[in-house]
mmCIF file of C-alpha atoms in Angstrom:
data_model
loop_
_atom_site.group_PDB
_atom_site.id
_atom_site.type_symbol
_atom_site.label_atom_id
_atom_site.label_comp_id
_atom_site.label_asym_id
_atom_site.label_seq_id
_atom_site.Cartn_x
_atom_site.Cartn_y
_atom_site.Cartn_z
ATOM 1 C CA MET A 17 112.067 114.986 44.709
ATOM 2 C CA LYS A 18 111.494 118.511 45.799
ATOM 3 C CA PHE A 19 113.425 121.445 43.765
ATOM 4 C CA GLN A 20 112.727 124.915 43.295
ATOM 5 C CA ALA A 21 110.214 126.522 40.171
ATOM 6 C CA ALA A 22 108.580 129.661 39.420
ATOM 7 C CA VAL A 23 104.990 129.191 39.522
ATOM 8 C CA LEU A 24 102.519 131.566 37.956
ATOM 9 C CA ARG A 25 99.264 131.061 39.992
ATOM 10 C CA SER A 26 96.783 133.737 38.301
ATOM 11 C CA SER A 27 96.997 135.938 35.334
ATOM 12 C CA GLU A 28 97.248 138.855 37.716
ATOM 13 C CA SER A 29 99.594 137.731 40.272
ATOM 14 C CA PRO A 30 103.753 138.001 39.656
ATOM 15 C CA PHE A 31 105.650 134.490 39.624
ATOM 16 C CA THR A 32 106.571 133.115 43.168
ATOM 17 C CA VAL A 33 109.836 131.004 43.325
ATOM 18 C CA GLU A 34 108.348 128.011 45.671
ATOM 19 C CA GLU A 35 109.062 124.388 46.515
ATOM 20 C CA VAL A 36 107.557 122.150 43.836
ATOM 21 C CA HIS A 37 107.117 118.007 43.915
ATOM 22 C CA LEU A 38 107.717 115.665 41.095
ATOM 23 C CA PRO A 39 108.206 111.664 41.009
ATOM 24 C CA PRO A 40 111.586 111.422 40.459
ATOM 25 C CA GLU A 41 111.347 108.438 37.941
ATOM 26 C CA PRO A 42 110.964 109.378 34.194
ATOM 27 C CA ALA A 43 108.265 106.845 32.681
ATOM 28 C CA ALA A 44 109.242 105.253 29.264
ATOM 29 C CA GLY A 45 110.190 107.781 26.736
ATOM 30 C CA GLU A 46 110.753 110.387 29.415
ATOM 31 C CA ILE A 47 114.040 111.809 30.430
ATOM 32 C CA LEU A 48 114.404 114.235 33.604
ATOM 33 C CA VAL A 49 116.510 117.263 32.868
ATOM 34 C CA GLU A 50 118.626 119.427 34.946
ATOM 35 C CA ILE A 51 117.905 122.962 33.733
ATOM 36 C CA ALA A 52 120.885 124.900 33.304
ATOM 37 C CA GLY A 53 118.956 128.221 31.660
ATOM 38 C CA SER A 54 115.779 128.633 30.533
ATOM 39 C CA GLY A 55 114.645 131.677 28.043
ATOM 40 C CA MET A 56 111.581 133.636 28.699
ATOM 41 C CA CYS A 57 109.393 133.779 25.523
ATOM 42 C CA ARG A 58 106.963 136.043 24.849
ATOM 43 C CA THR A 59 104.617 133.133 24.542
ATOM 44 C CA ASP A 60 105.030 132.691 28.331
ATOM 45 C CA LEU A 61 104.029 136.081 29.313
ATOM 46 C CA ALA A 62 100.813 135.826 27.031
ATOM 47 C CA VAL A 63 99.553 133.370 29.504
ATOM 48 C CA ARG A 64 98.334 136.416 31.377
ATOM 49 C CA ARG A 65 96.232 137.416 28.210
ATOM 50 C CA SER A 66 94.771 133.920 27.401
ATOM 51 C CA ALA A 67 91.544 134.557 29.025
ATOM 52 C CA GLY A 68 91.832 131.074 31.112
ATOM 53 C CA ARG A 69 92.646 129.013 27.918
ATOM 54 C CA SER A 70 95.824 128.007 29.552
ATOM 55 C CA PRO A 71 95.462 126.275 32.862
ATOM 56 C CA LEU A 72 96.923 127.787 36.228
ATOM 57 C CA PRO A 73 98.541 127.636 38.304
ATOM 58 C CA ALA A 74 101.391 126.646 35.986
ATOM 59 C CA VAL A 75 104.967 125.922 36.029
ATOM 60 C CA LEU A 76 105.996 128.013 32.316
ATOM 61 C CA GLY A 77 108.935 127.872 30.656
ATOM 62 C CA HIS A 78 109.703 126.158 27.074
ATOM 63 C CA GLU A 79 113.170 126.990 26.086
ATOM 64 C CA GLY A 80 115.233 125.169 28.706
ATOM 65 C CA ALA A 81 118.377 123.378 28.291
ATOM 66 C CA GLY A 82 120.120 121.260 30.639
ATOM 67 C CA VAL A 83 122.064 117.936 31.410
ATOM 68 C CA VAL A 84 119.842 114.822 31.261
ATOM 69 C CA VAL A 85 119.980 113.063 34.884
ATOM 70 C CA ARG A 86 117.510 110.139 34.558
ATOM 71 C CA THR A 87 115.894 108.524 31.525
ATOM 72 C CA GLY A 88 112.824 106.172 31.539
ATOM 73 C CA GLY A 89 114.051 104.206 28.424
ATOM 74 C CA GLY A 90 111.498 103.379 25.591
ATOM 75 C CA PRO A 91 111.518 104.214 22.112
ATOM 76 C CA ASP A 92 113.513 107.324 22.030
ATOM 77 C CA ALA A 93 116.120 105.708 24.115
ATOM 78 C CA ALA A 94 118.750 107.478 22.102
ATOM 79 C CA ILE A 95 119.179 110.103 24.986
ATOM 80 C CA ASP A 96 121.485 108.806 27.546
ATOM 81 C CA VAL A 97 122.340 110.210 31.114
ATOM 82 C CA GLY A 98 124.866 113.010 30.915
ATOM 83 C CA ASP A 99 124.036 114.391 27.624
ATOM 84 C CA HIS A 100 123.589 117.944 27.274
ATOM 85 C CA VAL A 101 120.069 118.720 25.525
ATOM 86 C CA VAL A 102 118.171 121.923 24.151
ATOM 87 C CA LEU A 103 114.250 121.368 24.804
ATOM 88 C CA SER A 104 111.993 122.331 22.124
ATOM 89 C CA PHE A 105 107.986 121.860 21.644
ATOM 90 C CA ASP A 106 105.837 118.914 22.107
ATOM 91 C CA SER A 107 104.383 116.668 19.151
ATOM 92 C CA CYS A 108 102.571 113.340 19.131
ATOM 93 C CA GLY A 109 105.186 111.846 16.378
ATOM 94 C CA HIS A 110 102.662 109.950 14.647
ATOM 95 C CA CYS A 111 99.983 112.216 13.147
ATOM 96 C CA ARG A 112 100.446 112.920 9.314
ATOM 97 C CA SER A 113 102.203 115.916 9.831
ATOM 98 C CA CYS A 114 104.690 114.564 12.326
ATOM 99 C CA ARG A 115 105.596 111.680 9.971
ATOM 100 C CA GLY A 116 105.596 114.036 7.454
ATOM 101 C CA ALA A 117 108.395 116.015 9.298
ATOM 102 C CA ALA A 118 106.454 118.667 10.079
ATOM 103 C CA PRO A 119 105.853 118.707 13.827
ATOM 104 C CA ALA A 120 105.279 122.239 14.337
ATOM 105 C CA TYR A 121 101.905 121.426 12.575
ATOM 106 C CA CYS A 122 101.057 118.291 14.571
ATOM 107 C CA ASP A 123 97.591 117.842 15.106
ATOM 108 C CA SER A 124 97.582 117.879 18.650
ATOM 109 C CA PHE A 125 100.264 120.992 19.144
ATOM 110 C CA ALA A 126 97.885 123.094 20.976
ATOM 111 C CA SER A 127 96.953 120.681 23.366
ATOM 112 C CA LEU A 128 100.344 119.514 23.992
ATOM 113 C CA ASN A 129 101.630 122.711 24.255
ATOM 114 C CA LEU A 130 99.375 125.349 25.260
ATOM 115 C CA TYR A 131 96.446 123.811 26.903
ATOM 116 C CA GLY A 132 97.118 121.035 29.216
ATOM 117 C CA GLY A 133 99.423 118.309 27.793
ATOM 118 C CA ARG A 134 98.885 114.508 26.537
ATOM 119 C CA GLU A 135 95.345 113.030 27.935
ATOM 120 C CA GLU A 136 97.224 109.918 28.761
ATOM 121 C CA GLU A 137 99.444 111.570 31.163
ATOM 122 C CA PRO A 138 97.782 113.367 34.538
ATOM 123 C CA PRO A 139 99.647 116.093 36.097
ATOM 124 C CA ARG A 140 102.534 115.179 38.043
ATOM 125 C CA LEU A 141 104.264 118.358 39.130
ATOM 126 C CA THR A 142 102.267 119.390 42.978
ATOM 127 C CA ASP A 143 103.253 122.158 45.366
ATOM 128 C CA ALA A 144 104.405 122.000 48.784
ATOM 129 C CA ALA A 145 100.682 121.237 49.547
ATOM 130 C CA GLY A 146 100.270 118.465 47.523
ATOM 131 C CA LYS A 147 97.984 120.601 45.253
ATOM 132 C CA ALA A 148 98.377 119.608 41.529
ATOM 133 C CA LEU A 149 99.973 122.206 39.256
ATOM 134 C CA ALA A 150 98.896 122.303 35.366
ATOM 135 C CA PRO A 151 100.658 119.686 33.007
ATOM 136 C CA ARG A 152 103.800 120.671 31.670
ATOM 137 C CA TRP A 153 104.013 123.501 29.525
ATOM 138 C CA PHE A 154 105.366 122.837 25.877
ATOM 139 C CA GLY A 155 106.156 119.248 27.499
ATOM 140 C CA GLN A 156 108.766 121.123 29.565
ATOM 141 C CA SER A 157 107.745 123.752 32.349
ATOM 142 C CA SER A 158 111.611 124.791 32.527
ATOM 143 C CA PHE A 159 111.404 127.506 34.450
ATOM 144 C CA ALA A 160 112.484 125.048 37.138
ATOM 145 C CA GLU A 161 115.427 123.584 38.631
ATOM 146 C CA TYR A 162 114.293 120.162 36.777
ATOM 147 C CA ALA A 163 111.975 119.411 34.094
ATOM 148 C CA LEU A 164 110.601 115.977 33.136
ATOM 149 C CA VAL A 165 109.975 115.809 29.543
ATOM 150 C CA PRO A 166 109.286 113.696 26.472
ATOM 151 C CA ALA A 167 112.557 111.986 25.154
ATOM 152 C CA ARG A 168 111.340 113.536 21.604
ATOM 153 C CA ASN A 169 111.431 117.004 22.905
ATOM 154 C CA ALA A 170 115.032 116.859 23.339
ATOM 155 C CA VAL A 171 118.130 117.830 20.938
ATOM 156 C CA ARG A 172 121.671 116.305 21.768
ATOM 157 C CA VAL A 173 124.153 119.040 21.635
ATOM 158 C CA ASP A 174 128.226 119.647 21.998
ATOM 159 C CA PRO A 175 129.066 119.618 25.666
ATOM 160 C CA ALA A 176 131.490 122.184 24.784
ATOM 161 C CA LEU A 177 128.861 124.673 23.808
ATOM 162 C CA PRO A 178 127.861 127.108 26.655
ATOM 163 C CA LEU A 179 124.583 125.206 27.886
ATOM 164 C CA GLU A 180 123.202 127.685 29.907
ATOM 165 C CA LEU A 181 122.534 130.018 26.923
ATOM 166 C CA LEU A 182 121.306 127.341 24.512
ATOM 167 C CA GLY A 183 117.624 127.022 25.343
ATOM 168 C CA PRO A 184 116.420 130.103 23.171
ATOM 169 C CA LEU A 185 117.252 127.825 20.184
ATOM 170 C CA GLY A 186 114.172 125.699 21.088
ATOM 171 C CA CYS A 187 111.681 128.326 20.282
ATOM 172 C CA GLY A 188 112.419 131.828 19.858
ATOM 173 C CA PHE A 189 115.605 132.064 17.571
ATOM 174 C CA LEU A 190 114.487 128.555 16.017
ATOM 175 C CA THR A 191 111.346 130.424 15.105
ATOM 176 C CA GLY A 192 113.146 133.427 13.650
ATOM 177 C CA ALA A 193 116.115 131.818 11.997
ATOM 178 C CA GLY A 194 113.475 128.898 10.583
ATOM 179 C CA ALA A 195 111.663 131.246 8.586
ATOM 180 C CA VAL A 196 114.308 132.066 6.882
ATOM 181 C CA LEU A 197 116.282 129.043 6.162
ATOM 182 C CA ASN A 198 113.224 126.363 6.124
ATOM 183 C CA THR A 199 110.181 128.601 5.007
ATOM 184 C CA PHE A 200 111.511 130.937 2.606
ATOM 185 C CA GLY A 201 114.449 128.815 1.854
ATOM 186 C CA ALA A 202 116.132 132.046 1.013
ATOM 187 C CA GLY A 203 119.719 132.260 -0.229
ATOM 188 C CA PRO A 204 122.033 134.776 -1.797
ATOM 189 C CA GLY A 205 120.613 136.839 -4.361
ATOM 190 C CA ASP A 206 117.345 137.077 -2.527
ATOM 191 C CA THR A 207 115.779 139.911 -0.264
ATOM 192 C CA LEU A 208 114.153 140.132 2.734
ATOM 193 C CA THR A 209 111.864 142.523 4.958
ATOM 194 C CA VAL A 210 112.064 141.922 8.859
ATOM 195 C CA LEU A 211 109.141 143.396 10.641
ATOM 196 C CA GLY A 212 109.971 143.728 14.682
ATOM 197 C CA ALA A 213 113.450 143.758 15.691
ATOM 198 C CA GLY A 214 112.848 141.606 18.676
ATOM 199 C CA ALA A 215 114.310 138.214 19.688
ATOM 200 C CA VAL A 216 112.444 136.372 16.464
ATOM 201 C CA GLY A 217 113.032 139.276 14.359
ATOM 202 C CA LEU A 218 116.936 139.371 14.903
ATOM 203 C CA ALA A 219 117.517 135.800 14.788
ATOM 204 C CA ALA A 220 115.980 136.263 11.401
ATOM 205 C CA VAL A 221 118.583 138.818 10.520
ATOM 206 C CA MET A 222 121.300 136.732 11.435
ATOM 207 C CA ALA A 223 120.264 133.842 9.616
ATOM 208 C CA ALA A 224 119.527 135.669 6.587
ATOM 209 C CA THR A 225 123.117 137.436 7.044
ATOM 210 C CA ALA A 226 124.513 134.110 7.250
ATOM 211 C CA ALA A 227 122.635 132.739 3.967
ATOM 212 C CA GLY A 228 123.806 135.518 1.997
ATOM 213 C CA VAL A 229 120.209 137.569 1.825
ATOM 214 C CA ARG A 230 120.179 141.324 1.959
ATOM 215 C CA THR A 231 117.543 142.434 4.632
ATOM 216 C CA VAL A 232 115.949 145.202 5.773
ATOM 217 C CA ALA A 233 115.014 145.516 9.169
ATOM 218 C CA VAL A 234 111.820 147.558 10.347
ATOM 219 C CA ASP A 235 111.369 148.713 13.923
ATOM 220 C CA ARG A 236 110.288 151.778 16.131
ATOM 221 C CA HIS A 237 113.239 151.438 18.591
ATOM 222 C CA PRO A 238 116.721 152.965 17.634
ATOM 223 C CA GLY A 239 118.353 150.459 20.148
ATOM 224 C CA ARG A 240 116.746 147.619 18.154
ATOM 225 C CA LEU A 241 117.646 149.185 14.936
ATOM 226 C CA ALA A 242 121.057 149.400 15.833
ATOM 227 C CA LEU A 243 121.400 145.700 16.708
ATOM 228 C CA ALA A 244 119.744 145.003 13.309
ATOM 229 C CA GLU A 245 122.327 146.860 11.422
ATOM 230 C CA ARG A 246 125.525 145.280 13.907
ATOM 231 C CA PHE A 247 124.204 141.843 12.110
ATOM 232 C CA GLY A 248 123.723 142.680 8.771
ATOM 233 C CA ALA A 249 120.759 144.392 8.069
ATOM 234 C CA LEU A 250 119.751 147.827 6.748
ATOM 235 C CA PRO A 251 117.733 149.601 9.184
ATOM 236 C CA LEU A 252 114.338 151.576 8.412
ATOM 237 C CA PRO A 253 112.439 153.172 11.258
ATOM 238 C CA ALA A 254 108.630 152.086 11.358
ATOM 239 C CA GLU A 255 107.609 155.578 11.514
ATOM 240 C CA ALA A 256 109.469 156.725 8.250
ATOM 241 C CA PRO A 257 107.383 158.442 5.852
ATOM 242 C CA GLY A 258 106.673 156.469 2.782
ATOM 243 C CA LEU A 259 107.746 153.219 4.201
ATOM 244 C CA ARG A 260 106.927 150.776 1.297
ATOM 245 C CA THR A 261 108.872 152.754 -1.153
ATOM 246 C CA ARG A 262 111.711 153.185 0.705
ATOM 247 C CA ILE A 263 111.721 148.893 1.121
ATOM 248 C CA ARG A 264 111.338 148.512 -2.511
ATOM 249 C CA ARG A 265 114.126 151.049 -2.814
ATOM 250 C CA LEU A 266 116.421 149.235 -0.550
ATOM 251 C CA THR A 267 115.957 145.679 -1.917
ATOM 252 C CA ASP A 268 116.124 146.505 -5.732
ATOM 253 C CA GLY A 269 112.683 146.882 -6.765
ATOM 254 C CA GLY A 270 110.967 144.885 -3.751
ATOM 255 C CA ALA A 271 111.566 141.927 -1.311
ATOM 256 C CA GLN A 272 111.332 138.612 -2.086
ATOM 257 C CA TYR A 273 110.247 137.724 1.423
ATOM 258 C CA ALA A 274 108.863 139.389 4.459
ATOM 259 C CA LEU A 275 108.490 138.371 8.123
ATOM 260 C CA ASP A 276 106.188 139.768 10.277
ATOM 261 C CA THR A 277 106.883 139.717 13.862
ATOM 262 C CA THR A 278 104.563 142.572 14.879
ATOM 263 C CA ALA A 279 100.857 141.958 14.307
ATOM 264 C CA SER A 280 100.492 145.531 12.980
ATOM 265 C CA ALA A 281 98.004 145.952 9.852
ATOM 266 C CA ARG A 282 99.806 148.723 9.168
ATOM 267 C CA LEU A 283 103.295 147.180 9.035
ATOM 268 C CA VAL A 284 101.908 144.384 6.994
ATOM 269 C CA ASN A 285 100.310 145.907 4.346
ATOM 270 C CA ASP A 286 103.304 148.377 3.841
ATOM 271 C CA ALA A 287 105.484 144.910 3.556
ATOM 272 C CA LEU A 288 102.755 143.039 1.120
ATOM 273 C CA HIS A 289 103.113 146.398 -0.802
ATOM 274 C CA ALA A 290 106.738 146.223 -0.785
ATOM 275 C CA LEU A 291 107.180 142.563 -2.179
ATOM 276 C CA ARG A 292 107.858 141.868 -5.521
ATOM 277 C CA PRO A 293 105.556 139.883 -7.769
ATOM 278 C CA THR A 294 105.050 136.325 -6.566
ATOM 279 C CA GLY A 295 106.779 137.401 -2.835
ATOM 280 C CA CYS A 296 105.749 135.822 0.236
ATOM 281 C CA LEU A 297 105.133 137.589 3.624
ATOM 282 C CA GLY A 298 105.114 135.093 6.927
ATOM 283 C CA LEU A 299 103.420 135.694 10.047
ATOM 284 C CA VAL A 300 104.414 134.648 13.376
ATOM 285 C CA ALA A 301 103.030 136.712 15.757
ATOM 286 C CA ARG A 302 99.458 135.697 16.929
ATOM 287 C CA LEU A 303 96.830 137.995 15.838
ATOM 288 C CA HIS A 304 94.136 139.366 17.950
ATOM 289 C CA THR A 305 92.223 141.212 15.912
ATOM 290 C CA ALA A 306 91.104 140.795 12.125
ATOM 291 C CA LEU A 307 93.698 141.799 9.561
ATOM 292 C CA PRO A 308 92.134 144.171 7.047
ATOM 293 C CA LEU A 309 94.207 143.892 3.920
ATOM 294 C CA GLU A 310 94.484 147.077 1.159
ATOM 295 C CA PRO A 311 93.444 146.460 -2.058
ATOM 296 C CA GLY A 312 96.235 145.247 -4.049
ATOM 297 C CA THR A 313 98.350 143.517 -1.534
ATOM 298 C CA LEU A 314 98.149 139.953 -2.864
ATOM 299 C CA ASP A 315 97.892 140.864 -6.823
ATOM 300 C CA ARG A 316 100.597 139.550 -8.791
ATOM 301 C CA GLY A 317 101.561 136.109 -7.245
ATOM 302 C CA ARG A 318 102.071 137.974 -3.553
ATOM 303 C CA SER A 319 100.865 135.513 -0.559
ATOM 304 C CA ILE A 320 100.959 135.665 2.871
ATOM 305 C CA ARG A 321 100.781 132.553 5.537
ATOM 306 C CA HIS A 322 101.254 131.722 8.893
ATOM 307 C CA ILE A 323 104.668 130.096 10.266
ATOM 308 C CA CYS A 324 104.769 128.452 13.257
ATOM 309 C CA GLU A 325 108.114 127.474 15.083
ATOM 310 C CA GLY A 326 110.028 128.156 11.893
ATOM 311 C CA ASP A 327 108.805 124.984 10.230
ATOM 312 C CA ALA A 328 111.407 123.383 11.973
ATOM 313 C CA VAL A 329 112.378 119.957 12.877
ATOM 314 C CA PRO A 330 114.232 120.621 15.879
ATOM 315 C CA GLY A 331 116.765 117.998 15.804
ATOM 316 C CA LEU A 332 118.139 118.900 12.227
ATOM 317 C CA LEU A 333 117.961 123.050 12.768
ATOM 318 C CA ILE A 334 119.422 123.405 16.280
ATOM 319 C CA PRO A 335 122.700 121.858 15.588
ATOM 320 C CA ARG A 336 122.853 123.882 12.319
ATOM 321 C CA LEU A 337 122.237 127.184 14.542
ATOM 322 C CA THR A 338 124.726 126.047 16.839
ATOM 323 C CA GLY A 339 127.547 125.134 14.006
ATOM 324 C CA LEU A 340 126.718 128.479 12.332
ATOM 325 C CA TRP A 341 127.377 129.950 16.361
ATOM 326 C CA GLN A 342 130.692 128.220 16.539
ATOM 327 C CA ALA A 343 131.648 129.681 13.104
ATOM 328 C CA GLY A 344 130.974 133.434 14.167
ATOM 329 C CA ARG A 345 127.887 133.350 11.780
ATOM 330 C CA PHE A 346 124.947 133.288 14.375
ATOM 331 C CA PRO A 347 125.758 135.570 17.603
ATOM 332 C CA PHE A 348 122.610 134.680 19.418
ATOM 333 C CA ASP A 349 124.337 135.050 22.741
ATOM 334 C CA GLU A 350 124.551 138.827 22.054
ATOM 335 C CA LEU A 351 121.169 138.998 22.566
ATOM 336 C CA ILE A 352 120.839 137.372 25.664
ATOM 337 C CA ARG A 353 120.949 138.566 29.347
ATOM 338 C CA THR A 354 120.620 136.372 32.372
ATOM 339 C CA TYR A 355 119.048 136.439 35.641
ATOM 340 C CA PRO A 356 118.970 134.339 38.558
ATOM 341 C CA LEU A 357 115.296 132.496 38.665
ATOM 342 C CA ALA A 358 114.720 134.152 41.568
ATOM 343 C CA ASP A 359 114.645 137.406 39.769
ATOM 344 C CA ILE A 360 111.876 136.198 37.181
ATOM 345 C CA ASN A 361 109.695 139.143 37.728
ATOM 346 C CA GLU A 362 112.600 141.779 37.075
ATOM 347 C CA ALA A 363 113.186 139.719 33.926
ATOM 348 C CA GLU A 364 109.637 139.874 32.730
ATOM 349 C CA ARG A 365 109.348 143.438 33.493
ATOM 350 C CA ASP A 366 112.736 144.328 31.552
ATOM 351 C CA CYS A 367 111.364 141.974 28.596
ATOM 352 C CA ASP A 368 107.881 143.875 28.758
ATOM 353 C CA ALA A 369 109.951 147.260 28.699
ATOM 354 C CA GLY A 370 112.021 146.460 25.725
ATOM 355 C CA ARG A 371 115.438 146.473 28.116
ATOM 356 C CA VAL A 372 116.473 143.151 27.148
ATOM 357 C CA VAL A 373 115.987 141.163 23.979
ATOM 358 C CA LYS A 374 116.130 137.964 25.351
ATOM 359 C CA PRO A 375 116.237 136.976 28.982
ATOM 360 C CA VAL A 376 117.551 133.613 30.315
ATOM 361 C CA LEU A 377 116.740 132.580 33.687
ATOM 362 C CA LEU A 378 119.568 130.465 35.612
ATOM 363 C CA PRO A 379 118.371 128.235 38.229
ATOM 364 C CA GLU A 380 120.063 128.050 41.574
ATOM 365 C CA ARG A 381 121.053 124.358 42.990
ATOM 366 C CA THR A 382 118.432 123.309 46.281
ATOM 367 C CA THR A 383 117.466 119.932 45.284
ATOM 368 C CA ARG A 384 116.466 117.748 48.254
#
């Protein structure tokens, strides 16, 4: 089958929307999904800075949602043609982490999602000239009209939901909300500091508010702080003098939890100093340099850990988040701006410039 997809051919080039080809029949354990919308995540854009570790040319996109149009049967055949699905990250399903309900820590996470796909599955996407494109990105490659994905990546959702907006629940919003609800298990009476009010940070703020958590949001952009305040957080400018003292004051002596989405060493140290005894700071941003910790930051039982994909089992957390949205308690749609897939480069520029929190790309139908 032939359809349109956004192809990134080199780290320096813009995306080009062009014709790609894919075998039309899914293999066992796979489904073919007609994409209704796909969120743009900073992990997609980080391919430009990956120093050749992510294979190019490739079709990126890993926050897809759409309708199942074909299935290949097999062990995950519970997904049927016509189902509305949100696509999430890939995992092997049989390592110790996957069997322990921790698929984000799959032994094969990097190879399946970032660096080339499953060894037993050769690349099947080709361009119009017949040249192979990289294996599917995060099991999806959803910057396209269609995506051929492992059925275990897909989470069935209510057809009454706005399908074109749901893709970011598979990664960015899942990560922020999952950090609060899964990793921290935060609830009424707890306090939280969120560093960075982007898509992940604001999802954490919304989840914290839904869970009854008192939250302080730290960011350098007034507009982002205004959003955080609207979603229930106490706003605090990142450049405010005495930041750690202010956080302690706003959290009644110190936050029990902190979530960093910035990779800023200064903010990480401020947040650690502002934790209560036994408090925990979670890192979701990828660190590109050493993280120097000031003396005393890990005293009195404080801890720091990395969080991948919100410690989520997508099939459990995504329905929880859509239920909160239906109850008016997780208004993720207010963070989204939609763009035609043809305008993907504009969406990337707006994302880089901070003009949009979460771009979502909407394919047009040109299938042949």
